[in-house]
XYZ file of C-alpha atoms in Angstrom:
521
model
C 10.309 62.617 -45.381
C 10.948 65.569 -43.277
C 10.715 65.990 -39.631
C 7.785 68.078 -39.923
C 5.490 65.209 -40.498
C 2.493 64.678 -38.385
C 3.342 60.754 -37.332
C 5.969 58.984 -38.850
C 8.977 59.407 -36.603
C 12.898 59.086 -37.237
C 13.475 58.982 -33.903
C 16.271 56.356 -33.565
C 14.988 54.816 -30.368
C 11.597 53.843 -29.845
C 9.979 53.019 -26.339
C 13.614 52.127 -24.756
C 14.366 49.981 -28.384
C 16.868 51.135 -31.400
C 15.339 51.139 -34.657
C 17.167 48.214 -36.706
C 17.723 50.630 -39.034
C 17.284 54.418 -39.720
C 13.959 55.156 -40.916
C 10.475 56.783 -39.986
C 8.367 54.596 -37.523
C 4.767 53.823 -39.286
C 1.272 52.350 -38.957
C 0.043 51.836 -35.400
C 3.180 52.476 -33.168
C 3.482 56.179 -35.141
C -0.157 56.557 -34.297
C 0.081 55.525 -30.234
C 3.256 57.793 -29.924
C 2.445 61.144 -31.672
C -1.972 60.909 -30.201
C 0.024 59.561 -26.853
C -2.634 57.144 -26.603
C -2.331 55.482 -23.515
C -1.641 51.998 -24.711
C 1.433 49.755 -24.846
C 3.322 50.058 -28.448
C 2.538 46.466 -30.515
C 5.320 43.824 -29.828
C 6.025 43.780 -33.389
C 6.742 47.452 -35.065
C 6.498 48.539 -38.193
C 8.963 51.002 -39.889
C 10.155 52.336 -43.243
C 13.486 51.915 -44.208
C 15.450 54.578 -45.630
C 17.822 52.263 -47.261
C 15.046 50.609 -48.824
C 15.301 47.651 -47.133
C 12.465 45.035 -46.629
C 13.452 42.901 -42.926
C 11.757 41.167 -40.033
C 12.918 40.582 -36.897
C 11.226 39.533 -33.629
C 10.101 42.669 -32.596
C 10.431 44.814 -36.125
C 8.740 44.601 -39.095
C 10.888 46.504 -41.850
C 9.416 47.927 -45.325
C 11.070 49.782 -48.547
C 10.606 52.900 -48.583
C 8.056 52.974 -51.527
C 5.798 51.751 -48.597
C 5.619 55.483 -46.510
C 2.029 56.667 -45.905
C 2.019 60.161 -47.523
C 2.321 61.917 -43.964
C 3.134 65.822 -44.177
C 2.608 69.262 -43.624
C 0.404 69.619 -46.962
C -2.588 67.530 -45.759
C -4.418 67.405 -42.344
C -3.649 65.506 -39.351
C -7.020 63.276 -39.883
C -5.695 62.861 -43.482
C -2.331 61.899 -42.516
C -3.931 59.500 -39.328
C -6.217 57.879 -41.895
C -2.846 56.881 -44.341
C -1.406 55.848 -41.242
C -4.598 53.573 -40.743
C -4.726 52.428 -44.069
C -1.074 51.198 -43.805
C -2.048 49.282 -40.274
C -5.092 47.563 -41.652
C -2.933 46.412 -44.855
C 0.086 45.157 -42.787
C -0.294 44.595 -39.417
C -4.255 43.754 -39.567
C -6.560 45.338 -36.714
C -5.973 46.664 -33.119
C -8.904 46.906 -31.858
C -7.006 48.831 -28.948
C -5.910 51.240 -31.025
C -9.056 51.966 -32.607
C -11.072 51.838 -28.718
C -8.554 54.601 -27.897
C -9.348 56.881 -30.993
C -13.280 57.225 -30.121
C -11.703 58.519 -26.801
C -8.802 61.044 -28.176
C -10.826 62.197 -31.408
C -13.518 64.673 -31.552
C -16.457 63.523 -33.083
C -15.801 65.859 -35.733
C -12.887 64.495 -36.326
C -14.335 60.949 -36.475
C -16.759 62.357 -38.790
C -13.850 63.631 -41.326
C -12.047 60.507 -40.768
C -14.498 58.193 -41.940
C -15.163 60.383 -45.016
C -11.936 60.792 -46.343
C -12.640 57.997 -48.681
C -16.265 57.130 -47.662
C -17.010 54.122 -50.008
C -13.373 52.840 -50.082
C -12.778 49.347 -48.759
C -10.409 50.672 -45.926
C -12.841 53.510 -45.042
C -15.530 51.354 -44.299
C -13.767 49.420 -42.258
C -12.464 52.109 -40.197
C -15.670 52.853 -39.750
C -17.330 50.072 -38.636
C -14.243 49.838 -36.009
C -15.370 52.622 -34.674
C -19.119 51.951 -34.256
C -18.622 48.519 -33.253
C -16.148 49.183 -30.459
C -18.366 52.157 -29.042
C -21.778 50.467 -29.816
C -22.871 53.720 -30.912
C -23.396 54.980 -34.900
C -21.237 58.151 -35.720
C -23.755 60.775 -36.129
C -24.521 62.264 -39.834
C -23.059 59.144 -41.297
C -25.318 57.476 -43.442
C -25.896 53.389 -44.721
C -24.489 52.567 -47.750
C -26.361 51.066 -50.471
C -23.640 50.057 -52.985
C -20.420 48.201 -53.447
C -19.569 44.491 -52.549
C -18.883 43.314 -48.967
C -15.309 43.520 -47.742
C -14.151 41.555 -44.517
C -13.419 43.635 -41.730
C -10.177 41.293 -40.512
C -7.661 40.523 -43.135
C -7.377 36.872 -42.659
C -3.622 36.755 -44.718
C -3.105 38.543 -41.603
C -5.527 37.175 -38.571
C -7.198 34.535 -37.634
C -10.931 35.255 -38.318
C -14.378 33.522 -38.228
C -16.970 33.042 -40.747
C -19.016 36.414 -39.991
C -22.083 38.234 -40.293
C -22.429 41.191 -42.595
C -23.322 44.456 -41.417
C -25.417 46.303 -44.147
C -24.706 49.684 -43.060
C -20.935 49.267 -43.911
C -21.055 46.876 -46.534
C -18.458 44.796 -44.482
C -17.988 41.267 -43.093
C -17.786 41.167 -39.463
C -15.626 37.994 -39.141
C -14.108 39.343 -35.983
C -13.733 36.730 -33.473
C -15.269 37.780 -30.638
C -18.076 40.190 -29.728
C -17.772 44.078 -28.595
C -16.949 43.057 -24.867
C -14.252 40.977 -25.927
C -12.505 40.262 -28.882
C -8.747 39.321 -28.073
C -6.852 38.771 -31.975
C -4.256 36.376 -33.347
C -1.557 37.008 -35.900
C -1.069 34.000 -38.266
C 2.714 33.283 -37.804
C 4.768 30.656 -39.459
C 4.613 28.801 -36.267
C 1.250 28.508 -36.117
C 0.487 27.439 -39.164
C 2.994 24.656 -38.952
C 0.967 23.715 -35.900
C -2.137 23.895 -37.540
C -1.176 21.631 -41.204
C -0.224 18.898 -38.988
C -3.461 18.551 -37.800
C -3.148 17.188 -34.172
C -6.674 15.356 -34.134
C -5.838 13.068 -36.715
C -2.230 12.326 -35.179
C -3.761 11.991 -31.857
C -6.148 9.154 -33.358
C -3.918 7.368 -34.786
C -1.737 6.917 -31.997
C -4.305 5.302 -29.961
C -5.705 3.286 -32.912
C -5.711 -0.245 -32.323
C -4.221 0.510 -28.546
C -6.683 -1.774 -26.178
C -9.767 0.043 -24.872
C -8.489 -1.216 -21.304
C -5.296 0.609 -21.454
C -6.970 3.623 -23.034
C -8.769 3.922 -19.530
C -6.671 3.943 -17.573
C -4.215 5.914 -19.470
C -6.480 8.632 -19.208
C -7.566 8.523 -15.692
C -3.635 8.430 -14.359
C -3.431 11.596 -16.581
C -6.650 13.149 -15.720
C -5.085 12.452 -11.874
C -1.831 13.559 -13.018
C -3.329 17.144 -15.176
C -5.078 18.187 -11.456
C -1.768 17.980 -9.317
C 0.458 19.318 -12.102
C -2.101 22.404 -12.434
C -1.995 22.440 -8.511
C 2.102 22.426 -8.538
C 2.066 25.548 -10.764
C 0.443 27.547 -8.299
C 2.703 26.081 -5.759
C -0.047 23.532 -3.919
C 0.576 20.016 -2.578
C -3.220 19.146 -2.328
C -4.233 15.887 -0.703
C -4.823 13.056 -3.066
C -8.839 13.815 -2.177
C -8.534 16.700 -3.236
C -6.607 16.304 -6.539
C -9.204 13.640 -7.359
C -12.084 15.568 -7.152
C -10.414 18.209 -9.464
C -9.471 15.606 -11.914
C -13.124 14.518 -12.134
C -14.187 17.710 -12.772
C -11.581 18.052 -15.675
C -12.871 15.052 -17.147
C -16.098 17.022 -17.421
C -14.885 19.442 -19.438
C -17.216 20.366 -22.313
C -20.231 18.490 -20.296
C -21.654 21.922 -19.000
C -21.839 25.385 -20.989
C -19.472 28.011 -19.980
C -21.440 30.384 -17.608
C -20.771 32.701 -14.708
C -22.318 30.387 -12.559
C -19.893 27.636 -14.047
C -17.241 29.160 -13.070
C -18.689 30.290 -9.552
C -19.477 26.246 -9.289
C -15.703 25.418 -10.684
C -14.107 27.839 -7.986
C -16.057 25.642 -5.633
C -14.463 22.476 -6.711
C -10.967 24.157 -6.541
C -11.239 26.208 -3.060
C -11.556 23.502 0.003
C -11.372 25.823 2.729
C -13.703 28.903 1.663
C -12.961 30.461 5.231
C -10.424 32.514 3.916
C -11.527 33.232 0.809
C -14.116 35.734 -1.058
C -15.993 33.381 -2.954
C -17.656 34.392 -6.465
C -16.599 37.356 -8.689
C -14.225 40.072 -6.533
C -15.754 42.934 -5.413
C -12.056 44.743 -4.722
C -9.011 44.964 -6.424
C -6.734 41.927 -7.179
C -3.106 41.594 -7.908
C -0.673 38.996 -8.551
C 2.650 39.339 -6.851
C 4.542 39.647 -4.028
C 4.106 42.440 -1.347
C 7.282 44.397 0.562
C 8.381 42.276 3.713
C 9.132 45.477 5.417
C 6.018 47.787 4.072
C 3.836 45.273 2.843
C 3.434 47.255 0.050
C 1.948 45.560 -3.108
C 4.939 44.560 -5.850
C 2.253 43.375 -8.846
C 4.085 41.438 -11.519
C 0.025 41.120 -12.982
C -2.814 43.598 -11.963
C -6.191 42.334 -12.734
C -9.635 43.774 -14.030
C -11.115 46.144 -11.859
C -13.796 44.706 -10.022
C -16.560 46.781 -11.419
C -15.669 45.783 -15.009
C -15.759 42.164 -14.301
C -19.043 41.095 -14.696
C -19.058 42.730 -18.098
C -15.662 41.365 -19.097
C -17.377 37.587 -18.295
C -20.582 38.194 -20.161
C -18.084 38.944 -23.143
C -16.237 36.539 -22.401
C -18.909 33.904 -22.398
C -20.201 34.959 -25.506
C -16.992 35.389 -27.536
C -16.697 31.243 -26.640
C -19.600 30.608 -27.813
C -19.051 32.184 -31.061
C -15.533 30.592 -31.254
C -17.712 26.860 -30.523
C -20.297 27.269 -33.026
C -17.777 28.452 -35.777
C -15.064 26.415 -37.772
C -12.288 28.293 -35.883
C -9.300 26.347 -34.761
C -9.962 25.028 -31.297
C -6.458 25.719 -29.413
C -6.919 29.251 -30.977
C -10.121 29.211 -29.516
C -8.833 27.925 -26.233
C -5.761 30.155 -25.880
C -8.261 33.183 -26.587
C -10.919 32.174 -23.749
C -8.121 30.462 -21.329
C -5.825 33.193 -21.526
C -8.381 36.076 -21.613
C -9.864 34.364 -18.679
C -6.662 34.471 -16.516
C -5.459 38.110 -17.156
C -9.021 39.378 -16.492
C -8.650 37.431 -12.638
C -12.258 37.819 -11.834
C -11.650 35.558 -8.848
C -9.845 36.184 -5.322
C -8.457 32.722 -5.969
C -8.997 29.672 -8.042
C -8.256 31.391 -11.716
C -5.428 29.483 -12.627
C -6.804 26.199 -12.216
C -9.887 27.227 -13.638
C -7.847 28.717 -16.633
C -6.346 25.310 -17.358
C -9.573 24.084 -16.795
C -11.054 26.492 -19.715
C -8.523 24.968 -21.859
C -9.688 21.150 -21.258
C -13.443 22.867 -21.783
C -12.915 24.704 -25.007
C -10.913 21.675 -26.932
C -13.660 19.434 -25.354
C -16.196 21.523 -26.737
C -14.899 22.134 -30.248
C -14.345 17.915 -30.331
C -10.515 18.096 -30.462
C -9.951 15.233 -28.643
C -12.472 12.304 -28.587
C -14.699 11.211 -25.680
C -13.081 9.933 -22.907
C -9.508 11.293 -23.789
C -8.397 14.059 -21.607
C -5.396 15.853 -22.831
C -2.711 16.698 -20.194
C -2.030 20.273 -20.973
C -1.336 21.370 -17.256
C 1.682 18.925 -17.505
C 3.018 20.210 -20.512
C 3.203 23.485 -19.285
C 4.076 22.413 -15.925
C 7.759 20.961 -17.927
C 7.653 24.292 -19.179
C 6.904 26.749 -16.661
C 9.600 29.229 -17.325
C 7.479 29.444 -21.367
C 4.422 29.915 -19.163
C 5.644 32.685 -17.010
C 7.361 34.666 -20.018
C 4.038 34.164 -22.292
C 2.179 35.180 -18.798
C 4.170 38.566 -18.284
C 4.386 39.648 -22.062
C 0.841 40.199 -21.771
C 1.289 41.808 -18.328
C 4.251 43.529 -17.918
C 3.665 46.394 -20.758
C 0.708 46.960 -19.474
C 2.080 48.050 -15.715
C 3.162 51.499 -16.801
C 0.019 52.230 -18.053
C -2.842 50.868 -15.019
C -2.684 53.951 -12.493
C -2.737 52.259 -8.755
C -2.630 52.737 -5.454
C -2.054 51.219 -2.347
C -5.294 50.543 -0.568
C -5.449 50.090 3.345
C -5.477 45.983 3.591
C -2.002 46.281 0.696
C -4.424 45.475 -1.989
C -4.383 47.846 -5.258
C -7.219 50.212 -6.073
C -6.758 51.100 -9.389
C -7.743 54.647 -10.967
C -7.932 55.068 -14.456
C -10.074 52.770 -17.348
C -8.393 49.767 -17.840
C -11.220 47.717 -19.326
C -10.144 47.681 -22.971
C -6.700 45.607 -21.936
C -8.568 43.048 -21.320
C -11.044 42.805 -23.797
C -8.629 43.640 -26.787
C -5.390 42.301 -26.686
C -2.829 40.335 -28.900
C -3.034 36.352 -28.013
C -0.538 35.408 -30.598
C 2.224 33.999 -28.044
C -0.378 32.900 -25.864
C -1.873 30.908 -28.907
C 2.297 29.568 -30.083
C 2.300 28.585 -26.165
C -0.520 26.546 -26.108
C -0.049 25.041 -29.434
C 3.553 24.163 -28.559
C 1.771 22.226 -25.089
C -0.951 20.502 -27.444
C 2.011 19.248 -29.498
C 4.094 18.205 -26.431
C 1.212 16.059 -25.028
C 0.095 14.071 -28.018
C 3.668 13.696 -29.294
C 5.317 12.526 -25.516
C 3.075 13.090 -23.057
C 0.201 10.837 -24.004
C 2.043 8.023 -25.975
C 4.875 7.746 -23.124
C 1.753 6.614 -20.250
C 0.083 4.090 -22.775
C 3.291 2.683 -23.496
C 4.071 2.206 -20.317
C 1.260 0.749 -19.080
C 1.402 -1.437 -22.473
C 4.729 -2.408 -20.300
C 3.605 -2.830 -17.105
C 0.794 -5.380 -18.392
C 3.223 -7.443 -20.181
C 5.717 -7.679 -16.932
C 2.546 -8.456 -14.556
C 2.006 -11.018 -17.066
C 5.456 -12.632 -16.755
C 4.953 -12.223 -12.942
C 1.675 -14.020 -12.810
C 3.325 -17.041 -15.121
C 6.251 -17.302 -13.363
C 5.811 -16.417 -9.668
C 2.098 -16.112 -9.540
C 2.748 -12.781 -7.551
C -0.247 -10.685 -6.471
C -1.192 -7.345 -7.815
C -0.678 -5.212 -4.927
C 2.923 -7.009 -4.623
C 3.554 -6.443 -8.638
C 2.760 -2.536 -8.026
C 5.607 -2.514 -5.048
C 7.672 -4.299 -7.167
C 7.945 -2.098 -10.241
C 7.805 0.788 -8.157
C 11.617 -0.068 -6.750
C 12.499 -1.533 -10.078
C 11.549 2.485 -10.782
C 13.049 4.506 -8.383
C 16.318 2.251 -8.236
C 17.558 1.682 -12.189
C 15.614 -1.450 -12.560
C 18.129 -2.908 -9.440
C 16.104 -4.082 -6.149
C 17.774 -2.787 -3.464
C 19.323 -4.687 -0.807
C 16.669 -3.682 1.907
C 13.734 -4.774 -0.861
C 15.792 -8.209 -1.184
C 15.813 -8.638 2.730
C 12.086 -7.170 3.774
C 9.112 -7.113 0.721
C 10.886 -9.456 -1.627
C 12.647 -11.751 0.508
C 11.256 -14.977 -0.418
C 13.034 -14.456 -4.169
C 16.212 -16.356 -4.287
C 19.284 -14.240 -5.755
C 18.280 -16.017 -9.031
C 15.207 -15.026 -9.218
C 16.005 -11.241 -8.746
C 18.621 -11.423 -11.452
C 15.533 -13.145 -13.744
C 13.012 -10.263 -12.482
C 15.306 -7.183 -12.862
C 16.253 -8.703 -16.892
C 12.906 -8.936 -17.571
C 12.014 -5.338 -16.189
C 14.866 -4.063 -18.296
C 14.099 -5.824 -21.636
C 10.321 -5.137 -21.342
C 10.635 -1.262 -19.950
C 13.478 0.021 -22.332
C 10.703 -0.458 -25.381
């Protein structure tokens, strides 16, 4: 192809990246760089390969060269954007970004054209339900059709997708998962269907079948007490034991009450104790996360939230996407990465979001029955051991998106930001977000979960030996194994001589064999 073409590119370097090989850049990152569309390039590419290569790498997604959207100087720009379209719906699925920015850039003319091209071809009609659906609006001169079968709007070789509705003006399936306001989209990935066949329900009853119903109790309240300090440690809190409490009841609420703004006003609540410095409810200014200049104070954002006036909407969208993801047989740690995570970046809180992000999670799987009644998975723990995963999953969403949110300082070294930023937060990619929280789901039914029956499995069997033997009292078995814990199983020579000082040397050596042979099951 020559260089005269209106979007593929040979350009060897793309957005600060070398091509893997040489080649014309295709589909939607051709599109975003020739329109200029204000939008961060997708984190995987696609290109054509001149050596007629077919690759994928983490970032590049490499086709023969019989793939090339006919893209030159003989047909139009809408003809050539509409092969380029054509190519991005086949392999890479929607971007609902991409399409939001289009009703901006294009004319309506040139809407009109575009959706004509081929005006009762599958693609066609799917561009052009995109189009209305995104601006809620119906492209003017274009009429219902009346014949040809349905086609689904979201390729679901490619995406994850609900059920749907069909929409008789386009003769398509909106499976789509999400509504207008919000609709984030995952990419099926070998990962995630792994996750998905293994079908962590099932494992996760199993594990507990046939476990005491005694021991199942109190499993789950240490880890319900255990999730609400580990989600406070990732925001770098130490709350009071009072406090972690009352968050771990809420937790074990999850799914109880119906995701609403005043929910989440009555979650933020639970989470803030001291209000006094604190805007409680949705923000009404900017909001950041960072750190600010020790000698300016100027704002370093590493994540810049929703603007405050898009909020409310963002919620509402929010909301309702969940409750389409509920009441449809969509996976439910899709579901909850889509909510949780969508929840988070939008920030519609001064503080409180992260907890009330994890929270989401516990809500959504609660909702769609993932775990049974009474079971509380301890996701904030999981991610807590991997907090490093959670930053890099946190930033890939964020960090693109910084050279493209125009802000500026505002008195009180808060951001005020300038341009419309809306649409990154109600269409956006969730696929690492989704391998994230799938990877945490595994983590705590596979460890997590089985490690604090089985220890309390232990414990019960060395009280038992305790009562027979010494008749010791509970509150004295509890001190016990907690030096048996923090010392190797030894009792320390202080223990021996204060707590435990009525054991004769015997006796220790008896106590500390038993601790080992029951505790290294």
């Amino acid at each position: 192809m020559k260089q005269s073409a209106h979007f593929s590119s040979n350009a060897p370097v793309i957005h600060g990246e070398v091509k893997p090989s040489q080649g014309w850049i295709v589909g939607y990152t051709a599109i975003i760089e020739k329109l200029h569309l204000p939008i961060p390039v997708p984190g995987i590419k696609t290109m054509i390969s001149e050596k007629n290569q077919r690759a994928e790498t983490e970032t590049w997604n490499v086709f023969p060269n019989k793939y090339l959207p006919e893209d030159n100087i003989k047909i139009s720009k809408i003809e050539a954007l509409y092969n380029h379209l054509v190519f991005a719906l086949k392999y890479e699925g929607v971007n609902l970004l991409v399409f939001a920015k289009l009703n901006e850039v294009l004319s309506s003319k040139e809407i009109f054209t575009l959706v004509n091209i081929e005006p009762s071809g599958q693609y066609s009609r799917r561009i052009w339900f995109l189009l209305e659906w995104i601006s809620g609006s119906k492209i003017k001169g274009k009429n219902d059709l009346t014949k040809k079968s349905y086609v689904s709007v979201v390729d679901e070789k490619l995406q994850y997708a609900v059920s749907g509705v069909k929409s008789s003006r386009h003769l398509v399936i909106n499976n789509l998962p999400g509504t207008n306001k919000f609709c984030p989209l995952i990419k099926k990935s070998k990962k995630l269907e792994d996750h998905i066949t293994k079908n962590y329900i099932e494992v996760s009853r199993k594990q507990i079948a046939g476990i005491r119903k005694d021991i199942i109790q109190r499993a789950s309240a240490f880890l319900l007490l255990k999730d609400s300090k580990a989600s406070f440690t990732i925001e770098g809190e130490s709350p009071k034991s009072k406090r972690a409490a009352r968050w771990g009841a809420a937790i074990g609420q999850a799914g109880l009450n119906d995701l609403t703004k005043e929910e989440l006003i009555r979650l933020q609540s639970l989470v803030i104790e001291n209000s006094r410095f604190v805007q409680m409810g949705f923000r009404t200014q900017g909001g950041f996360v960072g750190e600010h200049d020790r000698i300016t104070g100027e704002p370093i954002p590493e994540h810049i939230s929703a603007k405050f006036e898009d909020v409310n909407e963002l919620i509402e969208g929010l909301i309702e996407s969940s409750h389409l993801l509920i009441n449809d047989d969509y996976n439910a740690v899709l579901a909850a990465a889509i909510i949780a995570f969508g929840f988070v970046f939008i920030h519609p809180f001064e503080d409180g979001n992260g907890r009330i992000h994890r929270y989401i999670i516990h809500h959504m799987l609660a909702k769609k029955q993932f775990t049974d009644q009474g079971i509380i998975f301890p996701v904030s723990s999981s991610i807590l051991d991997h907090i490093n995963n959670y930053r890099i999953v946190l930033e890939s969403y964020s960090k693109p998106l910084l050279d493209f949110i125009e802000w500026t300082e505002t008195p009180n070294h808060n951001v005020y930001v300038a341009n419309s930023t809306k649409d990154f937060y109600r269409f956006f990619d969730a696929t690492k977000q989704a391998e994230f929280l799938f990877d945490c789901v595994k983590d705590t039914i596979e460890n997590i979960v089985p490690q604090e029956i089985n220890y309390l499995a232990n414990y019960d069997a060395f009280k038992n030996y305790l009562d027979d033997d010494f008749e010791m009292p509970d509150n004295l078995v509890s001190i016990l194994v907690r030096f048996l814990e923090q010392n190797q199983g030894q009792l320390s020579k202080r223990a021996k001589e204060k707590e435990f000082d009525m054991l004769s040397e015997k006796e220790v050596k008896q106590i500390e064999s038993m601790y080992a042979s029951i505790f290294s099951k």
